[in-house]
mmCIF file of C-alpha atoms in Angstrom:
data_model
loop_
_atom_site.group_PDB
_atom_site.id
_atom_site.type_symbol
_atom_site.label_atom_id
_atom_site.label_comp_id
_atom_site.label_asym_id
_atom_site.label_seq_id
_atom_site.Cartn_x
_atom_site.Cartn_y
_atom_site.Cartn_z
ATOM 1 C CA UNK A 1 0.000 0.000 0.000
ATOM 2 C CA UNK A 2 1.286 3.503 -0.878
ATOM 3 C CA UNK A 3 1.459 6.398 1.100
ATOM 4 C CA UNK A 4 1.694 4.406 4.869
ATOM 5 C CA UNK A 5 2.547 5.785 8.076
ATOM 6 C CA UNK A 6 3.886 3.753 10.560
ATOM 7 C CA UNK A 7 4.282 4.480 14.332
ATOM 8 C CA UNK A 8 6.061 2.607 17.241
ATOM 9 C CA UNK A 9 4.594 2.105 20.285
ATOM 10 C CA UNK A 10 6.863 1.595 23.453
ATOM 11 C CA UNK A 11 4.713 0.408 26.282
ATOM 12 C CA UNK A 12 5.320 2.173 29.850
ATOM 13 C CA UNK A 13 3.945 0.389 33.300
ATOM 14 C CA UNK A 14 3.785 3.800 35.372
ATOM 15 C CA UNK A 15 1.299 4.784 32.674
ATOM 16 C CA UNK A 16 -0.649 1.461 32.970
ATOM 17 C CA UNK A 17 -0.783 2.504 36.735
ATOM 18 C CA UNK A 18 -1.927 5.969 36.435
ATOM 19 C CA UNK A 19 -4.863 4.367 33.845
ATOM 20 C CA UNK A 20 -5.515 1.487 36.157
ATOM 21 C CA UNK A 21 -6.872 3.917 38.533
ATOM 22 C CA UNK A 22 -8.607 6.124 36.290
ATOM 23 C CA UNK A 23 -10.616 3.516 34.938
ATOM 24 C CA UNK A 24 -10.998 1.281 38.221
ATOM 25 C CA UNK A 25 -13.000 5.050 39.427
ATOM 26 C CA UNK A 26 -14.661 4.987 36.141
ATOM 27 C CA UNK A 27 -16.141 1.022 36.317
ATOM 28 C CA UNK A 28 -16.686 1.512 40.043
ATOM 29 C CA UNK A 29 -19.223 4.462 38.812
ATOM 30 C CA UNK A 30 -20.706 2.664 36.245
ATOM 31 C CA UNK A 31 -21.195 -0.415 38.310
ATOM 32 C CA UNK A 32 -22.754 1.760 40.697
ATOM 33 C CA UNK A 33 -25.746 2.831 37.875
ATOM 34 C CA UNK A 34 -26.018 -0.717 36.603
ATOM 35 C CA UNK A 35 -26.121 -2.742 39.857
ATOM 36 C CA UNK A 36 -26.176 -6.296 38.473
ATOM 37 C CA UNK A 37 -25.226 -5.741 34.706
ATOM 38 C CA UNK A 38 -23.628 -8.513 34.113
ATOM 39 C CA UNK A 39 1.712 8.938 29.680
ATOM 40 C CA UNK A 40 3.923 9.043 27.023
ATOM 41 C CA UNK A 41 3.857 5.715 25.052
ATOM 42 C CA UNK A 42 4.116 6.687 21.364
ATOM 43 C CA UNK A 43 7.358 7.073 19.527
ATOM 44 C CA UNK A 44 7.090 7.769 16.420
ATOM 45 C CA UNK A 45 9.901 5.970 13.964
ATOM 46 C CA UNK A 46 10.428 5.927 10.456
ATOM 47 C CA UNK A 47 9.949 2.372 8.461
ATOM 48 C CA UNK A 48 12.869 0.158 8.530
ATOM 49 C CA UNK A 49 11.767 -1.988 5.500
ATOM 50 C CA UNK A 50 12.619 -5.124 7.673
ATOM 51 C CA UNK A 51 10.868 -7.971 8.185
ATOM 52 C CA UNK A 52 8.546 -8.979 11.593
ATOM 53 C CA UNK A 53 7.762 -12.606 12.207
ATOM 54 C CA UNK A 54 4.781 -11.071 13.607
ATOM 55 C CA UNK A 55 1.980 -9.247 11.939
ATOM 56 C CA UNK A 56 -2.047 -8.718 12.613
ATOM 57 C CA UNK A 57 -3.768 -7.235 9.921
ATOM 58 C CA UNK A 58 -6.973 -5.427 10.258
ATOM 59 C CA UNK A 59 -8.105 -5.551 6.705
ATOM 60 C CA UNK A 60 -10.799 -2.415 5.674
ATOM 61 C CA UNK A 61 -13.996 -4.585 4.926
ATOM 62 C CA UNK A 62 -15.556 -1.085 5.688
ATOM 63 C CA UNK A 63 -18.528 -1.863 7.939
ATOM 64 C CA UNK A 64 -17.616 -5.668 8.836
ATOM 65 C CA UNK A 65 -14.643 -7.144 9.878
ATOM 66 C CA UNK A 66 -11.263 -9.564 8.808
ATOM 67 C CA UNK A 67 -8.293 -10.112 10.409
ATOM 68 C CA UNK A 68 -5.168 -11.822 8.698
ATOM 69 C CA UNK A 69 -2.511 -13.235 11.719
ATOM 70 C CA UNK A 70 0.955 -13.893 9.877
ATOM 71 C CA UNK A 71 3.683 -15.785 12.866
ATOM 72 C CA UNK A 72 7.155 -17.303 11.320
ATOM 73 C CA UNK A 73 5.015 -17.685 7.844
ATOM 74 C CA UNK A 74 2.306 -19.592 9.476
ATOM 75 C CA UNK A 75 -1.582 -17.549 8.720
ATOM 76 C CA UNK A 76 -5.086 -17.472 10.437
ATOM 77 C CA UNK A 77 -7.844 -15.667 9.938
ATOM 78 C CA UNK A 78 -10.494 -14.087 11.664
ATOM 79 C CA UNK A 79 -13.132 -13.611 9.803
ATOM 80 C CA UNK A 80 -13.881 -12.779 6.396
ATOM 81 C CA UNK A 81 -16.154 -9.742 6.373
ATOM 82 C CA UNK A 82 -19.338 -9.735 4.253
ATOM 83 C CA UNK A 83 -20.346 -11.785 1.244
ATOM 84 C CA UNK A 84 -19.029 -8.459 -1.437
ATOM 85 C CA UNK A 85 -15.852 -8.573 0.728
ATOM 86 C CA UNK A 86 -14.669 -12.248 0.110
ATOM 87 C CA UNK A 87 -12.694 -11.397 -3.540
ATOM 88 C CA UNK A 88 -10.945 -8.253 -1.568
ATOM 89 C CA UNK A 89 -10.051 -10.516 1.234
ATOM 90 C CA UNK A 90 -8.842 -13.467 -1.030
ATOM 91 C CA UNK A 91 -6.890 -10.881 -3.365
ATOM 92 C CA UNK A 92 -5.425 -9.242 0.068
ATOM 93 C CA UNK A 93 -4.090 -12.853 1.558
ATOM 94 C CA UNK A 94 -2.555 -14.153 -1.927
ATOM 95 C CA UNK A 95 -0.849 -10.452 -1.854
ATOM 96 C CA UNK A 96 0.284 -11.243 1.885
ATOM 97 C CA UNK A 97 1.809 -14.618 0.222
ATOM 98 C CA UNK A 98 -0.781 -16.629 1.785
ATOM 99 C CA UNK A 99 -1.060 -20.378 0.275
ATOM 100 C CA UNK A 100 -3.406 -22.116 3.206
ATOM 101 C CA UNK A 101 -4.316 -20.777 6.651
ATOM 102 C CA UNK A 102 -3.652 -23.091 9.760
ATOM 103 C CA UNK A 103 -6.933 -22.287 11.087
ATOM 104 C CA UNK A 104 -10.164 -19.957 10.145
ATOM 105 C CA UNK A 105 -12.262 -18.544 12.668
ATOM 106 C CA UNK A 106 -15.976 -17.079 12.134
ATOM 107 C CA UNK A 107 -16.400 -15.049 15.242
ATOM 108 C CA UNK A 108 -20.178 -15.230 15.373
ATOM 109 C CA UNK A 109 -22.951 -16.136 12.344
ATOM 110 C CA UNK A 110 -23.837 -12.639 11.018
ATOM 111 C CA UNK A 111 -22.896 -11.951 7.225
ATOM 112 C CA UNK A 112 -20.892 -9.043 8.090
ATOM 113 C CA UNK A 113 -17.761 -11.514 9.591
ATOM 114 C CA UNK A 114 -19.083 -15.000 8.000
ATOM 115 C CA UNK A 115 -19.675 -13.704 4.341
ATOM 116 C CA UNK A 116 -16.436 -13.609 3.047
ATOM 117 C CA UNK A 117 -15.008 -16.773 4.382
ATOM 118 C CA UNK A 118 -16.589 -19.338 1.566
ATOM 119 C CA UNK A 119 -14.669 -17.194 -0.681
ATOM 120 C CA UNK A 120 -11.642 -17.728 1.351
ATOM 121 C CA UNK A 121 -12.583 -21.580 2.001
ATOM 122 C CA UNK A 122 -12.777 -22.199 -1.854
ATOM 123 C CA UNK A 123 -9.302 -20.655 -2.227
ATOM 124 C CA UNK A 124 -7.038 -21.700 0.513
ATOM 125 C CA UNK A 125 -6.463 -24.928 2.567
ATOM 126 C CA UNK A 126 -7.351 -24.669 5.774
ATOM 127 C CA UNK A 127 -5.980 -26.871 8.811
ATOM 128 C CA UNK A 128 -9.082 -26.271 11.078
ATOM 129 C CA UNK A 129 -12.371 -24.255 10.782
ATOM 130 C CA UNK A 130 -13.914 -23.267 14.012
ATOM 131 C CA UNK A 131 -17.264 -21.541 14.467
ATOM 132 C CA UNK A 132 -19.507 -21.005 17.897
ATOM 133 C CA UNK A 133 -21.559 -22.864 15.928
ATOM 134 C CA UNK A 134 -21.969 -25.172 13.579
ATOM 135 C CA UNK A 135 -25.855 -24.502 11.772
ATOM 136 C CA UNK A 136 -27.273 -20.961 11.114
ATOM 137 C CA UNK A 137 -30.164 -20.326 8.667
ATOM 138 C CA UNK A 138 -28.432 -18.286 6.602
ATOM 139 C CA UNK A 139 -26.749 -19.171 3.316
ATOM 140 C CA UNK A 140 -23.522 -17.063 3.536
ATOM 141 C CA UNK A 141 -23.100 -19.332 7.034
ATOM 142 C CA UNK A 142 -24.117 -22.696 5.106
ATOM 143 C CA UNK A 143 -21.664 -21.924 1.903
ATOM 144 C CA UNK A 144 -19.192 -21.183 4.377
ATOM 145 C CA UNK A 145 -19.816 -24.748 5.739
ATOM 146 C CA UNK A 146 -20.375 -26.004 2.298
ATOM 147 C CA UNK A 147 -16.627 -24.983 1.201
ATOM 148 C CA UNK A 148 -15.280 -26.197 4.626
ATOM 149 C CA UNK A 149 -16.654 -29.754 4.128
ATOM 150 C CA UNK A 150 -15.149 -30.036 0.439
ATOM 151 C CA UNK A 151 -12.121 -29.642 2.231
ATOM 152 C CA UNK A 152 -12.433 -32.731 4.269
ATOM 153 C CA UNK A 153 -13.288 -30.674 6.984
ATOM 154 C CA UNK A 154 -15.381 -30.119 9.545
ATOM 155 C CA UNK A 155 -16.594 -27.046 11.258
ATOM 156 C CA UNK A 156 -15.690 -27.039 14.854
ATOM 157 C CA UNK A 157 -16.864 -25.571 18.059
ATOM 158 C CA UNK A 158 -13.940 -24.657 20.223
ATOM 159 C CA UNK A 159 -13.747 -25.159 24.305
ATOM 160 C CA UNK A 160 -12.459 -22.244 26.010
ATOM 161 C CA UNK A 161 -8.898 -22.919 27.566
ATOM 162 C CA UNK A 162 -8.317 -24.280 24.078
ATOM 163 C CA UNK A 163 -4.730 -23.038 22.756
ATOM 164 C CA UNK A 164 -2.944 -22.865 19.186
ATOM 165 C CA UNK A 165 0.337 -22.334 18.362
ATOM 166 C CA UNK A 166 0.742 -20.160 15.396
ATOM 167 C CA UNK A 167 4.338 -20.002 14.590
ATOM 168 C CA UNK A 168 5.506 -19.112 17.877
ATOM 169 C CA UNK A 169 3.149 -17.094 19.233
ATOM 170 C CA UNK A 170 0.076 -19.041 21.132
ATOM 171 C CA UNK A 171 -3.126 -18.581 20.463
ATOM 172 C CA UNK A 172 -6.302 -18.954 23.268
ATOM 173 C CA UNK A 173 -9.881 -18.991 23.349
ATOM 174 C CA UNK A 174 -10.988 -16.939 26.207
ATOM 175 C CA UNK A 175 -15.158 -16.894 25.084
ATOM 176 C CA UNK A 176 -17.704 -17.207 25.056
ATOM 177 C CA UNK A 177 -17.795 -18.486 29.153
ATOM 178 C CA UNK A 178 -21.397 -19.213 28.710
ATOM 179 C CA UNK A 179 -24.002 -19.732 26.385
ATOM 180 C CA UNK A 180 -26.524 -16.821 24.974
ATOM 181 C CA UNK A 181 -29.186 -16.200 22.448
ATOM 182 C CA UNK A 182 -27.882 -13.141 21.449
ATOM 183 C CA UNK A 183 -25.959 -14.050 18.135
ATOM 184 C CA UNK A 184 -23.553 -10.909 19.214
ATOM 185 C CA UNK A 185 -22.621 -12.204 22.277
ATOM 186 C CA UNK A 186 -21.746 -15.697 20.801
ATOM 187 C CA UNK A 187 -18.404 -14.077 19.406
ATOM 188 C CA UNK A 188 -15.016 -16.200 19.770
ATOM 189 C CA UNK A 189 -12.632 -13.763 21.972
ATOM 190 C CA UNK A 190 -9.252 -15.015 20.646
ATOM 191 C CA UNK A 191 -6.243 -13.599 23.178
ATOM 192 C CA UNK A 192 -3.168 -13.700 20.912
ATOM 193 C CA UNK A 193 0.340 -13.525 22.705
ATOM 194 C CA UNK A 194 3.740 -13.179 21.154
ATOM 195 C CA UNK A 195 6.725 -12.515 23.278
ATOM 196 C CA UNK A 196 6.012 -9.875 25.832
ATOM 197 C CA UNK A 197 3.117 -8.470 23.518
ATOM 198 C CA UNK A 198 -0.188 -9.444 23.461
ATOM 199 C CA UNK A 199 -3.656 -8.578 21.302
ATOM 200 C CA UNK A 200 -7.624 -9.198 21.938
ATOM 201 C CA UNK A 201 -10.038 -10.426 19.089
ATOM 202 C CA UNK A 202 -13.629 -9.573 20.680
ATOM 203 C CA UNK A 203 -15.762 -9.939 17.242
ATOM 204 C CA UNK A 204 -19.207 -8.672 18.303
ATOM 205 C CA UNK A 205 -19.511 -8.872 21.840
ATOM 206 C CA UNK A 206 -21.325 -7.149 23.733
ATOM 207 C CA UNK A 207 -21.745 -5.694 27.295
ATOM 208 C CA UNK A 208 -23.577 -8.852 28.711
ATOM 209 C CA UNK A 209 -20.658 -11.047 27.718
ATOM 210 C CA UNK A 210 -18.126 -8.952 28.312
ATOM 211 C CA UNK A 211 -18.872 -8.960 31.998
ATOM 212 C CA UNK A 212 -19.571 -12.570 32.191
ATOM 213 C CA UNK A 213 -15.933 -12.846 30.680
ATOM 214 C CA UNK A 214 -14.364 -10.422 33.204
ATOM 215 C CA UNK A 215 -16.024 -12.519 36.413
ATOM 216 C CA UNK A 216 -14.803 -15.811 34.944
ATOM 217 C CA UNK A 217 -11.036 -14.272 35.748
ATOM 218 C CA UNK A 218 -9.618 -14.617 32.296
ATOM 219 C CA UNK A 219 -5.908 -12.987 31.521
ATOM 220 C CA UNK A 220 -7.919 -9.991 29.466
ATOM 221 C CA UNK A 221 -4.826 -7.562 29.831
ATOM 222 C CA UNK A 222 -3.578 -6.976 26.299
ATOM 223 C CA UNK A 223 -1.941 -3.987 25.010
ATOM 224 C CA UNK A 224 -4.348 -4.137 21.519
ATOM 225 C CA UNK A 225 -7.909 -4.357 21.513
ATOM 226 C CA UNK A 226 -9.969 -5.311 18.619
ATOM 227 C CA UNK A 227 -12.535 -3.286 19.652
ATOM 228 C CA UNK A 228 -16.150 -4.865 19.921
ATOM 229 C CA UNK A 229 -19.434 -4.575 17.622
ATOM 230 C CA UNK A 230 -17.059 -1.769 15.369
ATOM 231 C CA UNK A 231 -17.168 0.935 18.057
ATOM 232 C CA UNK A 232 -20.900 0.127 19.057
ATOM 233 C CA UNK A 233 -21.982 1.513 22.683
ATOM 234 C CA UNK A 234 -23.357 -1.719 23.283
ATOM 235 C CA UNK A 235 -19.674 -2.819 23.803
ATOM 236 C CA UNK A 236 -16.497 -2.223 25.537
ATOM 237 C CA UNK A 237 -18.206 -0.892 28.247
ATOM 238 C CA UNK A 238 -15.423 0.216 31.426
ATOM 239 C CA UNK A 239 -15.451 -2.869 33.323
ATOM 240 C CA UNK A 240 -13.956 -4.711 30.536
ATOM 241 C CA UNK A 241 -11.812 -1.880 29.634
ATOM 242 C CA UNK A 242 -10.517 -1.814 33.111
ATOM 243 C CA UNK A 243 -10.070 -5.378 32.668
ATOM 244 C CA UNK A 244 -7.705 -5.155 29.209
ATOM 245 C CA UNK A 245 -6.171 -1.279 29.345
ATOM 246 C CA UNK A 246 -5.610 -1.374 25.599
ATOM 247 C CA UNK A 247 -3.064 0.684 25.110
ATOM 248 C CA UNK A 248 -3.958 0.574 21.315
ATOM 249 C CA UNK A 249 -7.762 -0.045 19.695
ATOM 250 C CA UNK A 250 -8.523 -0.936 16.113
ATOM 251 C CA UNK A 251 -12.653 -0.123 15.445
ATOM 252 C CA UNK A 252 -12.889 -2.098 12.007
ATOM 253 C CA UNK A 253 -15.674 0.008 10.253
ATOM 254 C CA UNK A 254 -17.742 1.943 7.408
ATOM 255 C CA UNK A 255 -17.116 5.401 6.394
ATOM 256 C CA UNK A 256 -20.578 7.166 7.080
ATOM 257 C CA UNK A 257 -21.746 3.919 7.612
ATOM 258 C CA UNK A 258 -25.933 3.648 8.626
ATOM 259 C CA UNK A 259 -25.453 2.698 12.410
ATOM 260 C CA UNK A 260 -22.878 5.431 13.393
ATOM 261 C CA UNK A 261 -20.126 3.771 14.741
ATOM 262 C CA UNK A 262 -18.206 4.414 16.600
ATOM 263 C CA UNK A 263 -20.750 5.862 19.004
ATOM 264 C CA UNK A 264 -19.277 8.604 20.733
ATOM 265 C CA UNK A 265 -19.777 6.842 24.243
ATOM 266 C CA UNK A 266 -17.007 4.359 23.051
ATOM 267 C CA UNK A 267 -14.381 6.730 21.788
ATOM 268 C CA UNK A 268 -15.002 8.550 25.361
ATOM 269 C CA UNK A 269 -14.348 5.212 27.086
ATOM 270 C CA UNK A 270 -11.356 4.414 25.322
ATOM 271 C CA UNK A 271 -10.214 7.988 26.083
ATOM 272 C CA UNK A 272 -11.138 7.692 29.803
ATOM 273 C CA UNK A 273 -8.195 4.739 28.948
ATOM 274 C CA UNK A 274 -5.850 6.368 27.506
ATOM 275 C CA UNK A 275 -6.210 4.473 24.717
ATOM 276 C CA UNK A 276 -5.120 5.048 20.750
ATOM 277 C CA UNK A 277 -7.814 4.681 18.316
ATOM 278 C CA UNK A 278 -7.088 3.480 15.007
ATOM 279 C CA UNK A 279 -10.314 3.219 12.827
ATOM 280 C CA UNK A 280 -10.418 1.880 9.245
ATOM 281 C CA UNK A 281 -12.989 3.765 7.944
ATOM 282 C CA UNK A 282 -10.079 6.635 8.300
ATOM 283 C CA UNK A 283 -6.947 5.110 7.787
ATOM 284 C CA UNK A 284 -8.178 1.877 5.692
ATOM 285 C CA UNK A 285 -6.133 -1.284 6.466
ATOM 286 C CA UNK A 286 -4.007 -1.172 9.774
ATOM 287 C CA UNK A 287 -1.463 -3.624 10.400
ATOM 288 C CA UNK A 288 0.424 -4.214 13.373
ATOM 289 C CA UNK A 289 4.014 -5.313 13.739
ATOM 290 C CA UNK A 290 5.519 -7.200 16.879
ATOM 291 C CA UNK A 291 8.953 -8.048 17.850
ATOM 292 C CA UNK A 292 7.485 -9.487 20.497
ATOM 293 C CA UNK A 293 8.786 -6.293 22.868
ATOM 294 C CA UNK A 294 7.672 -3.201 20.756
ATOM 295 C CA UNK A 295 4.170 -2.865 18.698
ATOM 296 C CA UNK A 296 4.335 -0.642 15.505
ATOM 297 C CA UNK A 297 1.608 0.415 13.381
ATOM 298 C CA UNK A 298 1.298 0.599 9.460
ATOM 299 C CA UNK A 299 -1.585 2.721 8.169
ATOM 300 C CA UNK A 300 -2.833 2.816 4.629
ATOM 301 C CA UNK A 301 -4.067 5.835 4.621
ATOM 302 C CA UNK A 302 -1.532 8.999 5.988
ATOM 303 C CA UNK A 303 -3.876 10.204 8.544
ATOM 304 C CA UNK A 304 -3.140 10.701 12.246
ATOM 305 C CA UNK A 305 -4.820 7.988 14.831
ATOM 306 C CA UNK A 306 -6.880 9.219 17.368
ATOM 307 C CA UNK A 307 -5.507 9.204 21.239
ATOM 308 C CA UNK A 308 -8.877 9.250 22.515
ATOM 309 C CA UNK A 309 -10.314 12.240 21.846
ATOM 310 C CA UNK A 310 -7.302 13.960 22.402
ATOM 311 C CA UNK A 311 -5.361 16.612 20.327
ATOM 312 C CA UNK A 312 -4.153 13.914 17.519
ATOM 313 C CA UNK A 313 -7.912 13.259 16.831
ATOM 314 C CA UNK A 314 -7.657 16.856 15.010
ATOM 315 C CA UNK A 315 -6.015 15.575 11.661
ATOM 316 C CA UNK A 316 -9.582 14.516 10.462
ATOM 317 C CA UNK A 317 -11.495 17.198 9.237
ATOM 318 C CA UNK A 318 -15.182 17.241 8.139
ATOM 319 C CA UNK A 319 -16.471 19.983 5.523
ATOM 320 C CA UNK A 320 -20.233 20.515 4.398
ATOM 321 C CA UNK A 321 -20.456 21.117 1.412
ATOM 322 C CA UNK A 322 -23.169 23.292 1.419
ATOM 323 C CA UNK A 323 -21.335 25.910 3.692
ATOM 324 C CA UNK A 324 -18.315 25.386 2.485
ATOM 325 C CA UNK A 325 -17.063 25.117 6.725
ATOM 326 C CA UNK A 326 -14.965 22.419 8.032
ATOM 327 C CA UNK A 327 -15.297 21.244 11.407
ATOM 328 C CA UNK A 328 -13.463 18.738 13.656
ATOM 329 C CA UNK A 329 -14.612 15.082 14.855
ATOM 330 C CA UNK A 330 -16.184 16.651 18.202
ATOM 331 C CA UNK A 331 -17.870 19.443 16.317
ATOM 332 C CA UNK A 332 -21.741 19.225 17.805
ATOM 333 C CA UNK A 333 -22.369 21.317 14.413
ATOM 334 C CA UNK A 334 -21.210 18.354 11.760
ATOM 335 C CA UNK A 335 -23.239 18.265 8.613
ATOM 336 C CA UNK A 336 -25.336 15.414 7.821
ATOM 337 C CA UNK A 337 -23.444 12.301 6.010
ATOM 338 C CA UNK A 338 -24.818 13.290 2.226
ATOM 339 C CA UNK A 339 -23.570 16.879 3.050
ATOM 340 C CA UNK A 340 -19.719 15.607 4.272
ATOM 341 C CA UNK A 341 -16.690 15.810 2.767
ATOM 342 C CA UNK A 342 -13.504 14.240 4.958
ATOM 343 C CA UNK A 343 -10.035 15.882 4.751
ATOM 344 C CA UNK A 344 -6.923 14.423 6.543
ATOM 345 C CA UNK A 345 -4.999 17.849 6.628
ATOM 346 C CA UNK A 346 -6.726 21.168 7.655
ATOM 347 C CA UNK A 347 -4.566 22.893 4.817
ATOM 348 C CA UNK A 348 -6.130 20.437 2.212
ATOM 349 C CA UNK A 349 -9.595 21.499 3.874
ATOM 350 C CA UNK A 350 -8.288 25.304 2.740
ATOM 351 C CA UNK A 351 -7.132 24.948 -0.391
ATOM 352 C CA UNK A 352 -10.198 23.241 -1.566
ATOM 353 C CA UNK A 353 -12.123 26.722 -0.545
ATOM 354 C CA UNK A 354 -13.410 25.896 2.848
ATOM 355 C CA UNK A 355 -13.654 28.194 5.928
ATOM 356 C CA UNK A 356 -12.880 26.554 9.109
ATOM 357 C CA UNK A 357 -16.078 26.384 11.713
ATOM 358 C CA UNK A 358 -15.754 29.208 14.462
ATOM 359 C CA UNK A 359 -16.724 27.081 17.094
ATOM 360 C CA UNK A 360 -14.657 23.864 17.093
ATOM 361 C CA UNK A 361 -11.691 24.898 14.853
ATOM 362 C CA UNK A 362 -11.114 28.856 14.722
#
């Protein structure tokens, strides 16, 4: 991909402190109006050009999600976002050099991480297919069980405790602890660990789950979050934040997509955390690097992450085009989706005749 920016993250424990307590006051709050509802860091480096045995790869299937995992050449994949996004996601793995997967996961039965994966399934070998379930009424979910089975395969239902090596990183299924009728909450939470680093797959789970999860004392610290439902409020609420303390998010989601994700609660949480936001519907595919100490960050899109909803949010820019005013992120007087038009510079917003909004950006 042209035009990437990478960053390297260093991770800090006084700052995992300082956040600890921040969001421990934060959960104990929101604990309190639920009852029984269940510094520093960022050093920014240019590319080396070198190699990682380690590499997750949030893959912009706009408003669904895919993740590639790449350790010492071996591949897995995390869903395959929707049914339109299987040839991208096929065409994006045979770039990576992919020639079979050692294992395919489908998070939870909705199209938007199921669809692509016949695609996949009629391209690639597979080692092992796993599924929270193994029937759904749907036909994406039944060709993606069609295309497993002319494999020789079939699809599985993992146990939590259940662990993979991948290369030499390891591989566990934390969840679902429980079962649920809410398709959501049925989402495989994969923790991925790889030297002293460490990442959280979360799918579409939601609050309900997420606190089951917490009280069944899983490891749930990671330093990057996959964050749930693609920013939804229904997820990642603060006692499962307090229970990870992300330092970095990925929300895997549509420009001006129909549901408005990320909500704005979410982005607040993560802030409350301390926690970098990288979204794909602003900086397309994000892949991060391990060395198994440090975490760096490739972008395709040259646009700043946002640190919360802190001052690095400010590189994305939002014009209406009737006014010709552009207005940042937190602007309470954004345009209506048909009326934007997104810059990633406030001098590109300039020199393509808008005035900047008096109230957010002056």
């Amino acid at each position: 991909m042209e035009n990437r920016k990478e960053e390297k993250v260093t991770l800090l424990p006084h700052r995992l402190f300082l956040r600890l307590a921040a969001l421990a006051l934060a959960a104990v709050l929101a604990l309190g109006l639920t009852a029984c509802d269940s510094s520093g860091g960022h050093i920014v480096k240019p590319s080396t050009g070198s190699s990682q045995p380690f590499e997750m790869h949030f893959i912009d299937v706009g408003q669904a999600l895919s993740v590639l995992v790449e350790c010492d050449g071996q591949f897995m994949l995390y869903d395959g976002g929707n049914v339109d996004d299987g040839s991208l996601v096929v065409s994006y793995l045979q770039k990576q050099g992919v020639e079979q997967l050692q294992y395919v996961f489908c998070s939870h039965a909705h199209e938007d991480h199921v669809g692509g994966l016949a695609a996949v399934m009629a391209k690639f070998p597979a080692g092992h297919a796993y599924s929270p379930v193994t029937e759904s009424s749907t036909k994406c979910f039944n060709d993606f069980v069609k295309y497993t089975q002319q494999q020789g395969l079939q699809l599985e239902v993992p146990s939590v405790g259940t662990v993979w090596p991948l290369g030499s990183a390891t591989v566990t299924m934390l969840g679902p602890v429980t079962q649920y009728s809410e398709t959501n909450n049925t989402s495989l939470v994969l923790r991925i660990d790889y030297g002293n680093t460490s990442f959280l797959l979360t799918g579409d789970m939601e609050n309900t789950a997420e606190a089951d999860l917490v009280n069944s004392g899983a490891n749930l610290k990671a330093d990057v979050l996959q964050v749930g439902h693609h920013g939804s409020s229904t997820s990642t609420g603060y006692l499962f934040l307090n229970a990870v303390l992300p330092e970095m998010g990925i929300i895997s989601c549509g420009a001006g997509n129909k549901y408005g994700h990320p909500h704005e609660e979410v982005l607040s949480r993560l802030s409350d955390a301390g926690t970098t936001v990288y979204r794909t519907d602003l900086l397309g595919t994000v892949v991060a690097v391990s060395d198994g100490k440090e975490i760096s960050f490739t972008t395709e899109k040259n646009v700043s992450p946002t640190a919360g909803r802190g001052e690095s949010a400010e590189a994305v820019y939002i014009g209406n085009r009737n006014s010709s005013v552009f207005h940042l992120e937190r602007c309470p007087n954004l345009p209506k989706e048909e009326n934007r038009v997104y810059f990633s510079a406030r001098q590109d917003a300039l020199d393509a005749g808008y005035a900047p909004c008096g109230n957010c950006c002056p």
